[in-house]
Amino acid sequence: MKPHDLHLDYRLVEAILIPFIRNEIRKFGFGSVVLGLSGGIDSAVVCELAARALGAENVLALLMPYKTSSQESLDHAHLMVERLGISYEVTPVTEVVDAFFATRPDASRLRRGNVMARSRMLCLYDVSARDGRLVLGTSNKTELMLGYGTMFGDMASAVNPIGDLYKTQLFGLARHLGIPAELIDKPPSADLWEGQSDEADLGFSYEAVDRLLYMMLEERMERDAILSEGIEPDFYQRARKMVVRNQYKRMMPVIAKLSSRTPGIDFRYARDWQEVR
């Protein structure tokens, strides 16, 4: 691998992630999953992997449009449903979101986007309880590191198979898996409001920030070494600040220690214990 090269052996990635999904879902007696299928590349990849790991009959996709969601997003979600032969439900979130903001007419787009994301997760966890399914996450490493997501919204899940893959690596994995080109080639968007674009929101491209994050995180390069690679100081500082500031989004709530066995600090829960029978 060349320096700062994010390319992976995607056959190996697939070989790791499929048994990962199967093992994590079945470890505690579950056999099926539910996920939000947005029409974007991240959820498409997770859906594809889940169908291969568990069988199409054990994957349920929720399509959760808001009234301003693009028709293209819905069309692309349906494209994945038809490709995989999975079950799906359309659960619009418009009434829930609009009811919440009926008494908050001055709410910003950020607040509205957060409520949309949390309303969608509300739907997913309701189906999880209804059907006994685990919720699969669709947040990639770039989003998680930059904090570009909503706590208890799109960042919530029981199992996340793509959280250690940068966005640009998701594109490579999507091509390897044969995801339809329509989903891969369009500009990434959370579709939280009309015309919304991830890269416009962030102010930089995924390709640029992934290269920077790779140097910071994987290669553990110091600031001066990174700047010598042609990274602008303002870009470096902004990305670094986002990574540091948003650490709280990547953690379970910090619990004040009062005993010798504090949850989350002194021991892990039973994820690695014997399978529930």
PDB file of C-alpha atoms in Angstrom:
ATOM      1  CA  MET A   1       0.000   0.000   0.000  1.00  0.00           C
ATOM      2  CA  LYS A   2       1.290   3.454  -0.923  1.00  0.00           C
ATOM      3  CA  PRO A   3       1.574   6.136   1.781  1.00  0.00           C
ATOM      4  CA  HIS A   4      -1.799   7.735   2.529  1.00  0.00           C
ATOM      5  CA  ASP A   5      -3.477   5.210   0.204  1.00  0.00           C
ATOM      6  CA  LEU A   6      -6.918   4.304   1.526  1.00  0.00           C
ATOM      7  CA  HIS A   7      -7.455   1.473  -0.940  1.00  0.00           C
ATOM      8  CA  LEU A   8      -8.328  -1.870   0.635  1.00  0.00           C
ATOM      9  CA  ASP A   9      -8.615  -5.457  -0.502  1.00  0.00           C
ATOM     10  CA  TYR A  10     -12.401  -5.359  -0.732  1.00  0.00           C
ATOM     11  CA  ARG A  11     -12.707  -9.106  -1.126  1.00  0.00           C
ATOM     12  CA  LEU A  12     -11.092  -9.397   2.280  1.00  0.00           C
ATOM     13  CA  VAL A  13     -13.328  -6.652   3.699  1.00  0.00           C
ATOM     14  CA  GLU A  14     -16.387  -8.538   2.490  1.00  0.00           C
ATOM     15  CA  ALA A  15     -15.010 -11.784   3.936  1.00  0.00           C
ATOM     16  CA  ILE A  16     -14.650 -10.085   7.329  1.00  0.00           C
ATOM     17  CA  LEU A  17     -17.913  -8.148   7.448  1.00  0.00           C
ATOM     18  CA  ILE A  18     -20.322 -10.896   6.418  1.00  0.00           C
ATOM     19  CA  PRO A  19     -19.427 -13.272   9.286  1.00  0.00           C
ATOM     20  CA  PHE A  20     -19.170 -10.233  11.586  1.00  0.00           C
ATOM     21  CA  ILE A  21     -22.817  -9.384  10.926  1.00  0.00           C
ATOM     22  CA  ARG A  22     -23.901 -13.021  11.200  1.00  0.00           C
ATOM     23  CA  ASN A  23     -22.029 -13.614  14.455  1.00  0.00           C
ATOM     24  CA  GLU A  24     -23.032 -10.358  16.159  1.00  0.00           C
ATOM     25  CA  ILE A  25     -26.700 -10.766  15.292  1.00  0.00           C
ATOM     26  CA  ARG A  26     -26.913 -14.412  16.291  1.00  0.00           C
ATOM     27  CA  LYS A  27     -24.715 -14.171  19.389  1.00  0.00           C
ATOM     28  CA  PHE A  28     -27.642 -13.357  21.648  1.00  0.00           C
ATOM     29  CA  GLY A  29     -30.339 -15.315  19.913  1.00  0.00           C
ATOM     30  CA  PHE A  30     -31.448 -12.855  17.216  1.00  0.00           C
ATOM     31  CA  GLY A  31     -31.808 -13.890  13.604  1.00  0.00           C
ATOM     32  CA  SER A  32     -33.006 -10.803  11.749  1.00  0.00           C
ATOM     33  CA  VAL A  33     -32.294  -7.104  11.359  1.00  0.00           C
ATOM     34  CA  VAL A  34     -33.951  -3.830  10.447  1.00  0.00           C
ATOM     35  CA  LEU A  35     -32.208  -0.836   8.910  1.00  0.00           C
ATOM     36  CA  GLY A  36     -33.068   2.504   7.397  1.00  0.00           C
ATOM     37  CA  LEU A  37     -32.645   2.405   3.619  1.00  0.00           C
ATOM     38  CA  SER A  38     -32.167   5.990   2.491  1.00  0.00           C
ATOM     39  CA  GLY A  39     -31.212   5.530  -1.144  1.00  0.00           C
ATOM     40  CA  GLY A  40     -27.627   6.473  -0.322  1.00  0.00           C
ATOM     41  CA  ILE A  41     -24.472   4.444  -0.646  1.00  0.00           C
ATOM     42  CA  ASP A  42     -23.878   3.728   3.055  1.00  0.00           C
ATOM     43  CA  SER A  43     -27.231   2.094   3.770  1.00  0.00           C
ATOM     44  CA  ALA A  44     -27.095   0.314   0.409  1.00  0.00           C
ATOM     45  CA  VAL A  45     -23.769  -1.322   1.318  1.00  0.00           C
ATOM     46  CA  VAL A  46     -25.024  -2.340   4.772  1.00  0.00           C
ATOM     47  CA  CYS A  47     -28.214  -3.741   3.275  1.00  0.00           C
ATOM     48  CA  GLU A  48     -26.263  -5.736   0.704  1.00  0.00           C
ATOM     49  CA  LEU A  49     -23.934  -7.155   3.350  1.00  0.00           C
ATOM     50  CA  ALA A  50     -26.842  -8.015   5.667  1.00  0.00           C
ATOM     51  CA  ALA A  51     -28.687  -9.887   2.938  1.00  0.00           C
ATOM     52  CA  ARG A  52     -25.563 -11.891   2.137  1.00  0.00           C
ATOM     53  CA  ALA A  53     -24.900 -12.593   5.809  1.00  0.00           C
ATOM     54  CA  LEU A  54     -28.402 -13.455   7.006  1.00  0.00           C
ATOM     55  CA  GLY A  55     -30.433 -14.162   3.882  1.00  0.00           C
ATOM     56  CA  ALA A  56     -32.835 -11.703   2.262  1.00  0.00           C
ATOM     57  CA  GLU A  57     -35.749 -13.118   4.265  1.00  0.00           C
ATOM     58  CA  ASN A  58     -34.129 -11.886   7.493  1.00  0.00           C
ATOM     59  CA  VAL A  59     -33.593  -8.267   6.411  1.00  0.00           C
ATOM     60  CA  LEU A  60     -36.265  -5.581   6.685  1.00  0.00           C
ATOM     61  CA  ALA A  61     -35.661  -2.124   5.245  1.00  0.00           C
ATOM     62  CA  LEU A  62     -37.552   0.964   6.362  1.00  0.00           C
ATOM     63  CA  LEU A  63     -37.972   3.797   3.871  1.00  0.00           C
ATOM     64  CA  MET A  64     -38.682   6.885   5.966  1.00  0.00           C
ATOM     65  CA  PRO A  65     -39.174   9.945   3.757  1.00  0.00           C
ATOM     66  CA  TYR A  66     -39.986  13.444   4.905  1.00  0.00           C
ATOM     67  CA  LYS A  67     -42.178  15.623   2.677  1.00  0.00           C
ATOM     68  CA  THR A  68     -39.115  17.363   1.226  1.00  0.00           C
ATOM     69  CA  SER A  69     -37.209  14.127   0.560  1.00  0.00           C
ATOM     70  CA  SER A  70     -36.201  13.676  -3.042  1.00  0.00           C
ATOM     71  CA  GLN A  71     -37.994  11.193  -5.257  1.00  0.00           C
ATOM     72  CA  GLU A  72     -34.578  10.035  -6.436  1.00  0.00           C
ATOM     73  CA  SER A  73     -33.735   8.844  -2.919  1.00  0.00           C
ATOM     74  CA  LEU A  74     -36.901   6.756  -2.762  1.00  0.00           C
ATOM     75  CA  ASP A  75     -36.299   5.389  -6.258  1.00  0.00           C
ATOM     76  CA  HIS A  76     -32.772   4.333  -5.329  1.00  0.00           C
ATOM     77  CA  ALA A  77     -33.983   2.690  -2.113  1.00  0.00           C
ATOM     78  CA  HIS A  78     -36.548   0.727  -4.125  1.00  0.00           C
ATOM     79  CA  LEU A  79     -33.746  -0.249  -6.508  1.00  0.00           C
ATOM     80  CA  MET A  80     -31.936  -1.978  -3.631  1.00  0.00           C
ATOM     81  CA  VAL A  81     -35.136  -3.639  -2.402  1.00  0.00           C
ATOM     82  CA  GLU A  82     -35.740  -5.099  -5.855  1.00  0.00           C
ATOM     83  CA  ARG A  83     -32.101  -6.094  -6.288  1.00  0.00           C
ATOM     84  CA  LEU A  84     -31.973  -8.033  -3.030  1.00  0.00           C
ATOM     85  CA  GLY A  85     -35.551  -9.274  -2.745  1.00  0.00           C
ATOM     86  CA  ILE A  86     -35.829  -8.061   0.853  1.00  0.00           C
ATOM     87  CA  SER A  87     -38.974  -6.953   2.666  1.00  0.00           C
ATOM     88  CA  TYR A  88     -39.571  -3.253   3.158  1.00  0.00           C
ATOM     89  CA  GLU A  89     -41.993  -0.815   4.740  1.00  0.00           C
ATOM     90  CA  VAL A  90     -42.555   2.831   3.878  1.00  0.00           C
ATOM     91  CA  THR A  91     -42.893   4.857   7.081  1.00  0.00           C
ATOM     92  CA  PRO A  92     -43.055   8.613   6.397  1.00  0.00           C
ATOM     93  CA  VAL A  93     -41.871  10.819   9.262  1.00  0.00           C
ATOM     94  CA  THR A  94     -43.562  14.019   8.060  1.00  0.00           C
ATOM     95  CA  GLU A  95     -46.456  14.012  10.537  1.00  0.00           C
ATOM     96  CA  VAL A  96     -44.199  13.291  13.516  1.00  0.00           C
ATOM     97  CA  VAL A  97     -41.664  15.972  12.610  1.00  0.00           C
ATOM     98  CA  ASP A  98     -44.226  18.624  11.694  1.00  0.00           C
ATOM     99  CA  ALA A  99     -46.222  17.988  14.870  1.00  0.00           C
ATOM    100  CA  PHE A 100     -43.082  18.493  16.938  1.00  0.00           C
ATOM    101  CA  PHE A 101     -42.256  21.798  15.247  1.00  0.00           C
ATOM    102  CA  ALA A 102     -45.820  23.116  15.179  1.00  0.00           C
ATOM    103  CA  THR A 103     -45.034  25.065  18.353  1.00  0.00           C
ATOM    104  CA  ARG A 104     -41.426  25.746  17.324  1.00  0.00           C
ATOM    105  CA  PRO A 105     -41.797  27.619  14.024  1.00  0.00           C
ATOM    106  CA  ASP A 106     -38.461  29.425  14.415  1.00  0.00           C
ATOM    107  CA  ALA A 107     -36.412  26.198  14.590  1.00  0.00           C
ATOM    108  CA  SER A 108     -33.264  26.149  12.477  1.00  0.00           C
ATOM    109  CA  ARG A 109     -32.595  23.650   9.708  1.00  0.00           C
ATOM    110  CA  LEU A 110     -30.102  21.935  12.013  1.00  0.00           C
ATOM    111  CA  ARG A 111     -32.741  21.382  14.695  1.00  0.00           C
ATOM    112  CA  ARG A 112     -35.210  20.128  12.105  1.00  0.00           C
ATOM    113  CA  GLY A 113     -32.628  17.785  10.634  1.00  0.00           C
ATOM    114  CA  ASN A 114     -31.817  16.379  14.076  1.00  0.00           C
ATOM    115  CA  VAL A 115     -35.488  15.685  14.781  1.00  0.00           C
ATOM    116  CA  MET A 116     -35.893  14.021  11.388  1.00  0.00           C
ATOM    117  CA  ALA A 117     -32.927  11.762  12.114  1.00  0.00           C
ATOM    118  CA  ARG A 118     -34.216  10.894  15.595  1.00  0.00           C
ATOM    119  CA  SER A 119     -37.740  10.316  14.289  1.00  0.00           C
ATOM    120  CA  ARG A 120     -36.348   7.801  11.836  1.00  0.00           C
ATOM    121  CA  MET A 121     -34.480   6.022  14.597  1.00  0.00           C
ATOM    122  CA  LEU A 122     -37.685   6.030  16.663  1.00  0.00           C
ATOM    123  CA  CYS A 123     -39.339   4.121  13.828  1.00  0.00           C
ATOM    124  CA  LEU A 124     -36.451   1.670  13.569  1.00  0.00           C
ATOM    125  CA  TYR A 125     -36.401   0.847  17.257  1.00  0.00           C
ATOM    126  CA  ASP A 126     -40.166   0.483  17.337  1.00  0.00           C
ATOM    127  CA  VAL A 127     -39.907  -2.136  14.599  1.00  0.00           C
ATOM    128  CA  SER A 128     -37.005  -3.687  16.486  1.00  0.00           C
ATOM    129  CA  ALA A 129     -39.295  -4.136  19.512  1.00  0.00           C
ATOM    130  CA  ARG A 130     -42.245  -5.229  17.382  1.00  0.00           C
ATOM    131  CA  ASP A 131     -40.383  -7.917  15.460  1.00  0.00           C
ATOM    132  CA  GLY A 132     -37.457  -8.837  17.701  1.00  0.00           C
ATOM    133  CA  ARG A 133     -34.946  -7.532  15.162  1.00  0.00           C
ATOM    134  CA  LEU A 134     -31.653  -5.775  15.860  1.00  0.00           C
ATOM    135  CA  VAL A 135     -31.020  -2.366  14.316  1.00  0.00           C
ATOM    136  CA  LEU A 136     -28.093  -2.222  11.908  1.00  0.00           C
ATOM    137  CA  GLY A 137     -26.123   1.033  11.766  1.00  0.00           C
ATOM    138  CA  THR A 138     -25.070   2.823   8.600  1.00  0.00           C
ATOM    139  CA  SER A 139     -22.615   5.494   9.828  1.00  0.00           C
ATOM    140  CA  ASN A 140     -19.167   5.377   8.232  1.00  0.00           C
ATOM    141  CA  LYS A 141     -15.840   6.209   9.855  1.00  0.00           C
ATOM    142  CA  THR A 142     -15.559   9.675   8.305  1.00  0.00           C
ATOM    143  CA  GLU A 143     -18.936  10.701   9.727  1.00  0.00           C
ATOM    144  CA  LEU A 144     -18.182   9.206  13.123  1.00  0.00           C
ATOM    145  CA  MET A 145     -14.783  10.851  13.433  1.00  0.00           C
ATOM    146  CA  LEU A 146     -16.028  14.283  12.324  1.00  0.00           C
ATOM    147  CA  GLY A 147     -19.234  14.037  14.343  1.00  0.00           C
ATOM    148  CA  TYR A 148     -21.231  14.514  11.139  1.00  0.00           C
ATOM    149  CA  GLY A 149     -24.349  12.793  12.382  1.00  0.00           C
ATOM    150  CA  THR A 150     -27.064  12.947  15.017  1.00  0.00           C
ATOM    151  CA  MET A 151     -26.670  11.307  18.420  1.00  0.00           C
ATOM    152  CA  PHE A 152     -29.561   8.908  19.024  1.00  0.00           C
ATOM    153  CA  GLY A 153     -30.472   9.497  15.396  1.00  0.00           C
ATOM    154  CA  ASP A 154     -28.580   8.138  12.402  1.00  0.00           C
ATOM    155  CA  MET A 155     -25.569   7.376  14.641  1.00  0.00           C
ATOM    156  CA  ALA A 156     -27.595   4.960  16.811  1.00  0.00           C
ATOM    157  CA  SER A 157     -27.643   1.197  16.250  1.00  0.00           C
ATOM    158  CA  ALA A 158     -27.074  -2.170  17.887  1.00  0.00           C
ATOM    159  CA  VAL A 159     -24.405  -3.265  15.389  1.00  0.00           C
ATOM    160  CA  ASN A 160     -22.513  -1.151  12.864  1.00  0.00           C
ATOM    161  CA  PRO A 161     -20.562  -3.081  10.206  1.00  0.00           C
ATOM    162  CA  ILE A 162     -19.148  -0.045   8.350  1.00  0.00           C
ATOM    163  CA  GLY A 163     -18.034   2.226  11.195  1.00  0.00           C
ATOM    164  CA  ASP A 164     -14.352   1.505  10.527  1.00  0.00           C
ATOM    165  CA  LEU A 165     -14.535   2.302   6.802  1.00  0.00           C
ATOM    166  CA  TYR A 166     -13.911   5.806   5.511  1.00  0.00           C
ATOM    167  CA  LYS A 167     -16.433   7.223   3.060  1.00  0.00           C
ATOM    168  CA  THR A 168     -14.068   6.845   0.116  1.00  0.00           C
ATOM    169  CA  GLN A 169     -13.540   3.206   1.109  1.00  0.00           C
ATOM    170  CA  LEU A 170     -17.331   2.746   1.079  1.00  0.00           C
ATOM    171  CA  PHE A 171     -17.286   3.728  -2.574  1.00  0.00           C
ATOM    172  CA  GLY A 172     -14.687   1.040  -3.275  1.00  0.00           C
ATOM    173  CA  LEU A 173     -16.609  -1.592  -1.342  1.00  0.00           C
ATOM    174  CA  ALA A 174     -19.843  -0.591  -3.092  1.00  0.00           C
ATOM    175  CA  ARG A 175     -18.251  -1.102  -6.493  1.00  0.00           C
ATOM    176  CA  HIS A 176     -16.868  -4.464  -5.379  1.00  0.00           C
ATOM    177  CA  LEU A 177     -20.306  -5.573  -4.173  1.00  0.00           C
ATOM    178  CA  GLY A 178     -21.973  -4.484  -7.409  1.00  0.00           C
ATOM    179  CA  ILE A 179     -24.145  -1.738  -5.920  1.00  0.00           C
ATOM    180  CA  PRO A 180     -25.991   0.023  -8.784  1.00  0.00           C
ATOM    181  CA  ALA A 181     -23.996   2.873 -10.281  1.00  0.00           C
ATOM    182  CA  GLU A 182     -26.870   5.320  -9.760  1.00  0.00           C
ATOM    183  CA  LEU A 183     -26.252   5.185  -6.008  1.00  0.00           C
ATOM    184  CA  ILE A 184     -22.472   5.386  -6.257  1.00  0.00           C
ATOM    185  CA  ASP A 185     -22.197   8.236  -8.733  1.00  0.00           C
ATOM    186  CA  LYS A 186     -24.581  10.769  -7.157  1.00  0.00           C
ATOM    187  CA  PRO A 187     -23.397  13.411  -4.641  1.00  0.00           C
ATOM    188  CA  PRO A 188     -23.648  12.081  -1.051  1.00  0.00           C
ATOM    189  CA  SER A 189     -26.573  13.582   0.863  1.00  0.00           C
ATOM    190  CA  ALA A 190     -28.451  12.908   4.098  1.00  0.00           C
ATOM    191  CA  ASP A 191     -31.529  14.286   2.296  1.00  0.00           C
ATOM    192  CA  LEU A 192     -32.576  16.244   5.388  1.00  0.00           C
ATOM    193  CA  TRP A 193     -33.743  19.229   3.326  1.00  0.00           C
ATOM    194  CA  GLU A 194     -34.144  20.001  -0.336  1.00  0.00           C
ATOM    195  CA  GLY A 195     -30.829  20.255  -2.146  1.00  0.00           C
ATOM    196  CA  GLN A 196     -28.797  19.204   0.884  1.00  0.00           C
ATOM    197  CA  SER A 197     -25.279  17.930   0.150  1.00  0.00           C
ATOM    198  CA  ASP A 198     -22.828  16.391   2.621  1.00  0.00           C
ATOM    199  CA  GLU A 199     -19.745  17.965   1.081  1.00  0.00           C
ATOM    200  CA  ALA A 200     -21.392  21.394   0.835  1.00  0.00           C
ATOM    201  CA  ASP A 201     -22.326  21.166   4.523  1.00  0.00           C
ATOM    202  CA  LEU A 202     -18.828  20.124   5.521  1.00  0.00           C
ATOM    203  CA  GLY A 203     -17.052  22.616   3.291  1.00  0.00           C
ATOM    204  CA  PHE A 204     -14.627  20.045   1.901  1.00  0.00           C
ATOM    205  CA  SER A 205     -14.689  16.839  -0.101  1.00  0.00           C
ATOM    206  CA  TYR A 206     -14.723  13.346   1.369  1.00  0.00           C
ATOM    207  CA  GLU A 207     -11.628  12.519  -0.655  1.00  0.00           C
ATOM    208  CA  ALA A 208      -9.686  15.404   0.884  1.00  0.00           C
ATOM    209  CA  VAL A 209     -10.767  14.840   4.473  1.00  0.00           C
ATOM    210  CA  ASP A 210     -10.341  11.077   4.295  1.00  0.00           C
ATOM    211  CA  ARG A 211      -6.734  11.557   3.186  1.00  0.00           C
ATOM    212  CA  LEU A 212      -6.187  13.924   6.104  1.00  0.00           C
ATOM    213  CA  LEU A 213      -7.911  11.657   8.631  1.00  0.00           C
ATOM    214  CA  TYR A 214      -5.895   8.690   7.399  1.00  0.00           C
ATOM    215  CA  MET A 215      -2.656  10.563   8.060  1.00  0.00           C
ATOM    216  CA  MET A 216      -3.881  11.720  11.471  1.00  0.00           C
ATOM    217  CA  LEU A 217      -5.393   8.453  12.687  1.00  0.00           C
ATOM    218  CA  GLU A 218      -3.885   5.498  10.844  1.00  0.00           C
ATOM    219  CA  GLU A 219      -0.394   6.856  10.227  1.00  0.00           C
ATOM    220  CA  ARG A 220      -0.347   8.981  13.413  1.00  0.00           C
ATOM    221  CA  MET A 221       1.523  11.762  11.688  1.00  0.00           C
ATOM    222  CA  GLU A 222       2.265  14.972  13.561  1.00  0.00           C
ATOM    223  CA  ARG A 223       0.971  18.353  12.404  1.00  0.00           C
ATOM    224  CA  ASP A 224       4.177  19.500  10.686  1.00  0.00           C
ATOM    225  CA  ALA A 225       4.522  16.239   8.790  1.00  0.00           C
ATOM    226  CA  ILE A 226       0.921  16.462   7.611  1.00  0.00           C
ATOM    227  CA  LEU A 227       1.334  20.061   6.472  1.00  0.00           C
ATOM    228  CA  SER A 228       4.461  19.052   4.539  1.00  0.00           C
ATOM    229  CA  GLU A 229       2.159  16.804   2.468  1.00  0.00           C
ATOM    230  CA  GLY A 230       0.363  19.872   1.139  1.00  0.00           C
ATOM    231  CA  ILE A 231      -2.494  20.028   3.641  1.00  0.00           C
ATOM    232  CA  GLU A 232      -3.548  23.600   4.362  1.00  0.00           C
ATOM    233  CA  PRO A 233      -3.133  24.629   8.033  1.00  0.00           C
ATOM    234  CA  ASP A 234      -6.730  25.910   8.320  1.00  0.00           C
ATOM    235  CA  PHE A 235      -8.106  22.660   6.898  1.00  0.00           C
ATOM    236  CA  TYR A 236      -5.974  20.604   9.266  1.00  0.00           C
ATOM    237  CA  GLN A 237      -7.024  22.640  12.280  1.00  0.00           C
ATOM    238  CA  ARG A 238     -10.712  22.542  11.397  1.00  0.00           C
ATOM    239  CA  ALA A 239     -10.770  18.781  10.860  1.00  0.00           C
ATOM    240  CA  ARG A 240      -8.747  18.136  14.014  1.00  0.00           C
ATOM    241  CA  LYS A 241     -11.082  20.313  16.049  1.00  0.00           C
ATOM    242  CA  MET A 242     -14.088  18.396  14.718  1.00  0.00           C
ATOM    243  CA  VAL A 243     -12.519  15.048  15.661  1.00  0.00           C
ATOM    244  CA  VAL A 244     -11.621  16.181  19.188  1.00  0.00           C
ATOM    245  CA  ARG A 245     -14.821  18.126  19.885  1.00  0.00           C
ATOM    246  CA  ASN A 246     -17.091  15.286  18.805  1.00  0.00           C
ATOM    247  CA  GLN A 247     -15.513  12.525  20.881  1.00  0.00           C
ATOM    248  CA  TYR A 248     -18.623  12.522  23.093  1.00  0.00           C
ATOM    249  CA  LYS A 249     -20.680  11.325  20.125  1.00  0.00           C
ATOM    250  CA  ARG A 250     -18.501   8.221  19.829  1.00  0.00           C
ATOM    251  CA  MET A 251     -18.862   7.189  23.478  1.00  0.00           C
ATOM    252  CA  MET A 252     -21.487   5.790  25.742  1.00  0.00           C
ATOM    253  CA  PRO A 253     -22.483   8.348  28.403  1.00  0.00           C
ATOM    254  CA  VAL A 254     -19.676   8.773  30.909  1.00  0.00           C
ATOM    255  CA  ILE A 255     -20.703   7.387  34.304  1.00  0.00           C
ATOM    256  CA  ALA A 256     -19.309   8.848  37.520  1.00  0.00           C
ATOM    257  CA  LYS A 257     -17.337   6.137  39.322  1.00  0.00           C
ATOM    258  CA  LEU A 258     -18.664   5.299  42.800  1.00  0.00           C
ATOM    259  CA  SER A 259     -18.068   1.549  43.067  1.00  0.00           C
ATOM    260  CA  SER A 260     -15.415  -1.021  42.200  1.00  0.00           C
ATOM    261  CA  ARG A 261     -17.362  -2.264  39.160  1.00  0.00           C
ATOM    262  CA  THR A 262     -18.669   0.730  37.225  1.00  0.00           C
ATOM    263  CA  PRO A 263     -20.609   0.024  34.007  1.00  0.00           C
ATOM    264  CA  GLY A 264     -18.643   0.940  30.910  1.00  0.00           C
ATOM    265  CA  ILE A 265     -15.388   1.651  32.777  1.00  0.00           C
ATOM    266  CA  ASP A 266     -14.365  -1.503  34.613  1.00  0.00           C
ATOM    267  CA  PHE A 267     -15.900  -4.243  32.507  1.00  0.00           C
ATOM    268  CA  ARG A 268     -17.665  -4.935  29.265  1.00  0.00           C
ATOM    269  CA  TYR A 269     -21.188  -6.238  29.100  1.00  0.00           C
ATOM    270  CA  ALA A 270     -21.833  -9.728  27.850  1.00  0.00           C
ATOM    271  CA  ARG A 271     -21.021  -9.161  24.177  1.00  0.00           C
ATOM    272  CA  ASP A 272     -18.224 -11.696  24.423  1.00  0.00           C
ATOM    273  CA  TRP A 273     -19.863 -14.127  26.802  1.00  0.00           C
ATOM    274  CA  GLN A 274     -21.339 -17.395  25.683  1.00  0.00           C
ATOM    275  CA  GLU A 275     -24.243 -17.266  23.270  1.00  0.00           C
ATOM    276  CA  VAL A 276     -27.690 -17.008  24.796  1.00  0.00           C
ATOM    277  CA  ARG A 277     -29.597 -20.243  24.253  1.00  0.00           C
TER     278      ARG A 277
END
